[in-house]
PDB file of C-alpha atoms in Angstrom:
ATOM      1  CA  MET A   5     -39.103 -13.511  31.028  1.00 61.00           C
ATOM      2  CA  THR A   6     -41.390 -15.712  28.953  1.00 86.00           C
ATOM      3  CA  LYS A   7     -42.636 -19.036  30.304  1.00 90.00           C
ATOM      4  CA  GLN A   8     -40.541 -20.869  27.689  1.00 90.00           C
ATOM      5  CA  LYS A   9     -37.337 -19.037  28.624  1.00 93.00           C
ATOM      6  CA  GLU A  10     -38.046 -19.610  32.309  1.00 96.00           C
ATOM      7  CA  LEU A  11     -38.366 -23.325  31.560  1.00 97.00           C
ATOM      8  CA  VAL A  12     -35.139 -23.334  29.500  1.00 97.00           C
ATOM      9  CA  LYS A  13     -33.312 -21.624  32.391  1.00 97.00           C
ATOM     10  CA  ALA A  14     -34.614 -24.252  34.856  1.00 98.00           C
ATOM     11  CA  ILE A  15     -33.595 -27.065  32.483  1.00 98.00           C
ATOM     12  CA  ILE A  16     -30.071 -25.650  32.211  1.00 98.00           C
ATOM     13  CA  GLU A  17     -29.849 -25.472  36.008  1.00 98.00           C
ATOM     14  CA  GLY A  18     -30.942 -29.105  36.253  1.00 98.00           C
ATOM     15  CA  ILE A  19     -28.295 -30.157  33.728  1.00 98.00           C
ATOM     16  CA  GLN A  20     -25.560 -28.200  35.489  1.00 98.00           C
ATOM     17  CA  GLU A  21     -26.603 -29.629  38.878  1.00 97.00           C
ATOM     18  CA  LYS A  22     -25.420 -33.058  37.668  1.00 97.00           C
ATOM     19  CA  LYS A  23     -22.396 -31.701  35.779  1.00 97.00           C
ATOM     20  CA  GLY A  24     -23.847 -32.147  32.292  1.00 98.00           C
ATOM     21  CA  LYS A  25     -21.546 -30.765  29.592  1.00 97.00           C
ATOM     22  CA  GLY A  26     -21.776 -29.141  26.176  1.00 97.00           C
ATOM     23  CA  ILE A  27     -25.132 -27.462  26.735  1.00 98.00           C
ATOM     24  CA  ALA A  28     -26.544 -26.005  23.523  1.00 97.00           C
ATOM     25  CA  VAL A  29     -29.820 -24.087  23.300  1.00 97.00           C
ATOM     26  CA  VAL A  30     -31.173 -24.090  19.756  1.00 96.00           C
ATOM     27  CA  ASP A  31     -33.777 -21.341  19.185  1.00 95.00           C
ATOM     28  CA  LEU A  32     -36.335 -22.703  16.718  1.00 93.00           C
ATOM     29  CA  ALA A  33     -39.030 -20.106  17.441  1.00 90.00           C
ATOM     30  CA  LYS A  34     -38.659 -18.375  14.059  1.00 89.00           C
ATOM     31  CA  ILE A  35     -38.120 -21.541  12.026  1.00 87.00           C
ATOM     32  CA  GLU A  36     -41.213 -22.342  10.014  1.00 86.00           C
ATOM     33  CA  GLY A  37     -42.443 -25.886  10.534  1.00 84.00           C
ATOM     34  CA  SER A  38     -40.305 -26.607  13.600  1.00 87.00           C
ATOM     35  CA  ILE A  39     -41.761 -29.005  16.150  1.00 88.00           C
ATOM     36  CA  CYS A  40     -41.050 -26.766  19.142  1.00 92.00           C
ATOM     37  CA  SER A  41     -39.545 -23.407  20.100  1.00 94.00           C
ATOM     38  CA  PHE A  42     -36.331 -24.636  21.747  1.00 96.00           C
ATOM     39  CA  PHE A  43     -34.062 -27.666  21.752  1.00 96.00           C
ATOM     40  CA  VAL A  44     -31.801 -27.985  24.772  1.00 98.00           C
ATOM     41  CA  ILE A  45     -29.012 -30.468  24.037  1.00 98.00           C
ATOM     42  CA  CYS A  46     -26.348 -31.747  26.407  1.00 98.00           C
ATOM     43  CA  GLN A  47     -24.332 -34.803  27.314  1.00 98.00           C
ATOM     44  CA  GLY A  48     -23.279 -36.927  30.236  1.00 98.00           C
ATOM     45  CA  ASN A  49     -20.220 -39.161  30.303  1.00 97.00           C
ATOM     46  CA  SER A  50     -22.122 -42.405  30.952  1.00 97.00           C
ATOM     47  CA  PRO A  51     -25.652 -43.833  30.917  1.00 98.00           C
ATOM     48  CA  GLN A  52     -25.703 -43.392  34.703  1.00 98.00           C
ATOM     49  CA  GLN A  53     -24.910 -39.691  34.393  1.00 98.00           C
ATOM     50  CA  VAL A  54     -27.492 -39.298  31.587  1.00 98.00           C
ATOM     51  CA  GLU A  55     -30.080 -40.835  33.928  1.00 98.00           C
ATOM     52  CA  ALA A  56     -29.043 -38.541  36.803  1.00 98.00           C
ATOM     53  CA  ILE A  57     -29.258 -35.475  34.523  1.00 98.00           C
ATOM     54  CA  THR A  58     -32.721 -36.575  33.363  1.00 98.00           C
ATOM     55  CA  ASP A  59     -33.953 -36.863  36.949  1.00 98.00           C
ATOM     56  CA  SER A  60     -32.412 -33.504  37.858  1.00 98.00           C
ATOM     57  CA  VAL A  61     -33.984 -31.723  34.856  1.00 98.00           C
ATOM     58  CA  GLU A  62     -37.381 -33.202  35.694  1.00 98.00           C
ATOM     59  CA  GLU A  63     -37.149 -32.079  39.341  1.00 98.00           C
ATOM     60  CA  THR A  64     -35.717 -28.609  38.639  1.00 98.00           C
ATOM     61  CA  ALA A  65     -38.245 -27.836  35.880  1.00 98.00           C
ATOM     62  CA  ARG A  66     -41.087 -28.872  38.184  1.00 98.00           C
ATOM     63  CA  GLN A  67     -39.817 -26.839  41.140  1.00 97.00           C
ATOM     64  CA  LYS A  68     -38.626 -23.685  39.368  1.00 97.00           C
ATOM     65  CA  ALA A  69     -40.911 -23.458  36.318  1.00 96.00           C
ATOM     66  CA  GLY A  70     -43.926 -25.511  37.430  1.00 96.00           C
ATOM     67  CA  GLU A  71     -43.585 -27.770  34.380  1.00 97.00           C
ATOM     68  CA  LYS A  72     -43.643 -31.539  33.931  1.00 97.00           C
ATOM     69  CA  PRO A  73     -42.618 -33.326  30.741  1.00 98.00           C
ATOM     70  CA  VAL A  74     -45.437 -34.622  28.561  1.00 97.00           C
ATOM     71  CA  ARG A  75     -43.267 -37.604  27.725  1.00 97.00           C
ATOM     72  CA  VAL A  76     -39.788 -38.943  28.446  1.00 98.00           C
ATOM     73  CA  VAL A  77     -38.268 -41.623  26.204  1.00 98.00           C
ATOM     74  CA  GLY A  78     -34.928 -43.411  26.260  1.00 97.00           C
ATOM     75  CA  ARG A  79     -34.604 -43.959  30.009  1.00 95.00           C
ATOM     76  CA  GLU A  80     -34.270 -47.731  29.513  1.00 94.00           C
ATOM     77  CA  ASN A  81     -30.771 -47.604  28.058  1.00 94.00           C
ATOM     78  CA  ALA A  82     -29.958 -43.930  28.831  1.00 95.00           C
ATOM     79  CA  LEU A  83     -27.798 -43.436  25.728  1.00 97.00           C
ATOM     80  CA  TRP A  84     -30.165 -40.732  24.447  1.00 97.00           C
ATOM     81  CA  VAL A  85     -33.020 -39.452  26.564  1.00 98.00           C
ATOM     82  CA  ALA A  86     -35.578 -37.114  24.998  1.00 98.00           C
ATOM     83  CA  MET A  87     -37.832 -35.060  27.263  1.00 98.00           C
ATOM     84  CA  ASP A  88     -40.873 -33.385  25.702  1.00 98.00           C
ATOM     85  CA  TYR A  89     -42.063 -30.204  27.399  1.00 97.00           C
ATOM     86  CA  THR A  90     -44.240 -29.354  24.338  1.00 95.00           C
ATOM     87  CA  ASP A  91     -42.517 -26.074  23.382  1.00 95.00           C
ATOM     88  CA  VAL A  92     -39.116 -27.189  24.686  1.00 97.00           C
ATOM     89  CA  MET A  93     -37.427 -30.491  23.840  1.00 97.00           C
ATOM     90  CA  VAL A  94     -34.507 -31.701  25.955  1.00 98.00           C
ATOM     91  CA  HIS A  95     -31.985 -34.171  24.495  1.00 98.00           C
ATOM     92  CA  ILE A  96     -29.467 -35.772  26.848  1.00 98.00           C
ATOM     93  CA  PHE A  97     -26.828 -37.932  25.173  1.00 98.00           C
ATOM     94  CA  VAL A  98     -23.739 -39.970  25.882  1.00 98.00           C
ATOM     95  CA  PRO A  99     -20.897 -38.464  23.776  1.00 97.00           C
ATOM     96  CA  ASP A 100     -20.893 -41.073  20.962  1.00 97.00           C
ATOM     97  CA  ALA A 101     -24.646 -40.802  20.370  1.00 97.00           C
ATOM     98  CA  ARG A 102     -24.522 -37.010  20.415  1.00 97.00           C
ATOM     99  CA  GLU A 103     -21.777 -36.974  17.806  1.00 96.00           C
ATOM    100  CA  TYR A 104     -23.621 -39.503  15.641  1.00 96.00           C
ATOM    101  CA  TYR A 105     -27.015 -37.720  15.621  1.00 95.00           C
ATOM    102  CA  ASN A 106     -25.545 -34.190  15.527  1.00 93.00           C
ATOM    103  CA  LEU A 107     -28.871 -32.495  16.358  1.00 92.00           C
ATOM    104  CA  GLU A 108     -27.325 -29.032  16.612  1.00 88.00           C
ATOM    105  CA  ASN A 109     -26.838 -28.974  12.849  1.00 85.00           C
ATOM    106  CA  LEU A 110     -30.335 -30.046  11.769  1.00 84.00           C
ATOM    107  CA  TRP A 111     -31.362 -26.414  11.454  1.00 79.00           C
ATOM    108  CA  ASP A 112     -28.484 -24.403  10.017  1.00 81.00           C
ATOM    109  CA  ASP A 113     -30.448 -21.157  10.173  1.00 87.00           C
ATOM    110  CA  ALA A 114     -31.418 -21.453  13.861  1.00 92.00           C
ATOM    111  CA  PRO A 115     -29.413 -19.450  16.404  1.00 95.00           C
ATOM    112  CA  ILE A 116     -27.499 -21.645  18.863  1.00 95.00           C
ATOM    113  CA  GLU A 117     -26.385 -20.455  22.291  1.00 96.00           C
ATOM    114  CA  MET A 118     -23.606 -22.501  23.865  1.00 96.00           C
ATOM    115  CA  ILE A 119     -23.719 -22.474  27.658  1.00 96.00           C
ATOM    116  CA  PRO A 120     -20.236 -22.631  29.241  1.00 95.00           C
ATOM    117  CA  ASP A 121     -19.493 -25.787  31.224  1.00 94.00           C
ATOM    118  CA  LEU A 122     -19.243 -25.435  34.984  1.00 88.00           C
ATOM    119  CA  ASP A 123     -16.078 -26.828  36.535  1.00 73.00           C
TER     120      ASP A 123
END
């Protein structure tokens, strides 16, 4: 497993740990001019859950993949938190913001893997 895919797997685990929903992994590796190789997009039901997911992703990625984010923005209001792991970007939204920005559809030609929600 590549380092990037190992990181994506750890990020997904961190999201699922706090019951994040609607996880989408957008593979940008073959898209010319893309800013990273993967987008991982998910949502929490409230700013509090978005904050908890952010903390869980940070901890799980550090423990399981040995990675720390270069930068995390959006924690102040926790409506949309972006975590930059250089080759992997994590976007954690509240539902309204996710619908509004619709990041999954920025790259129509990129493969998207939807991860089933855990109950």
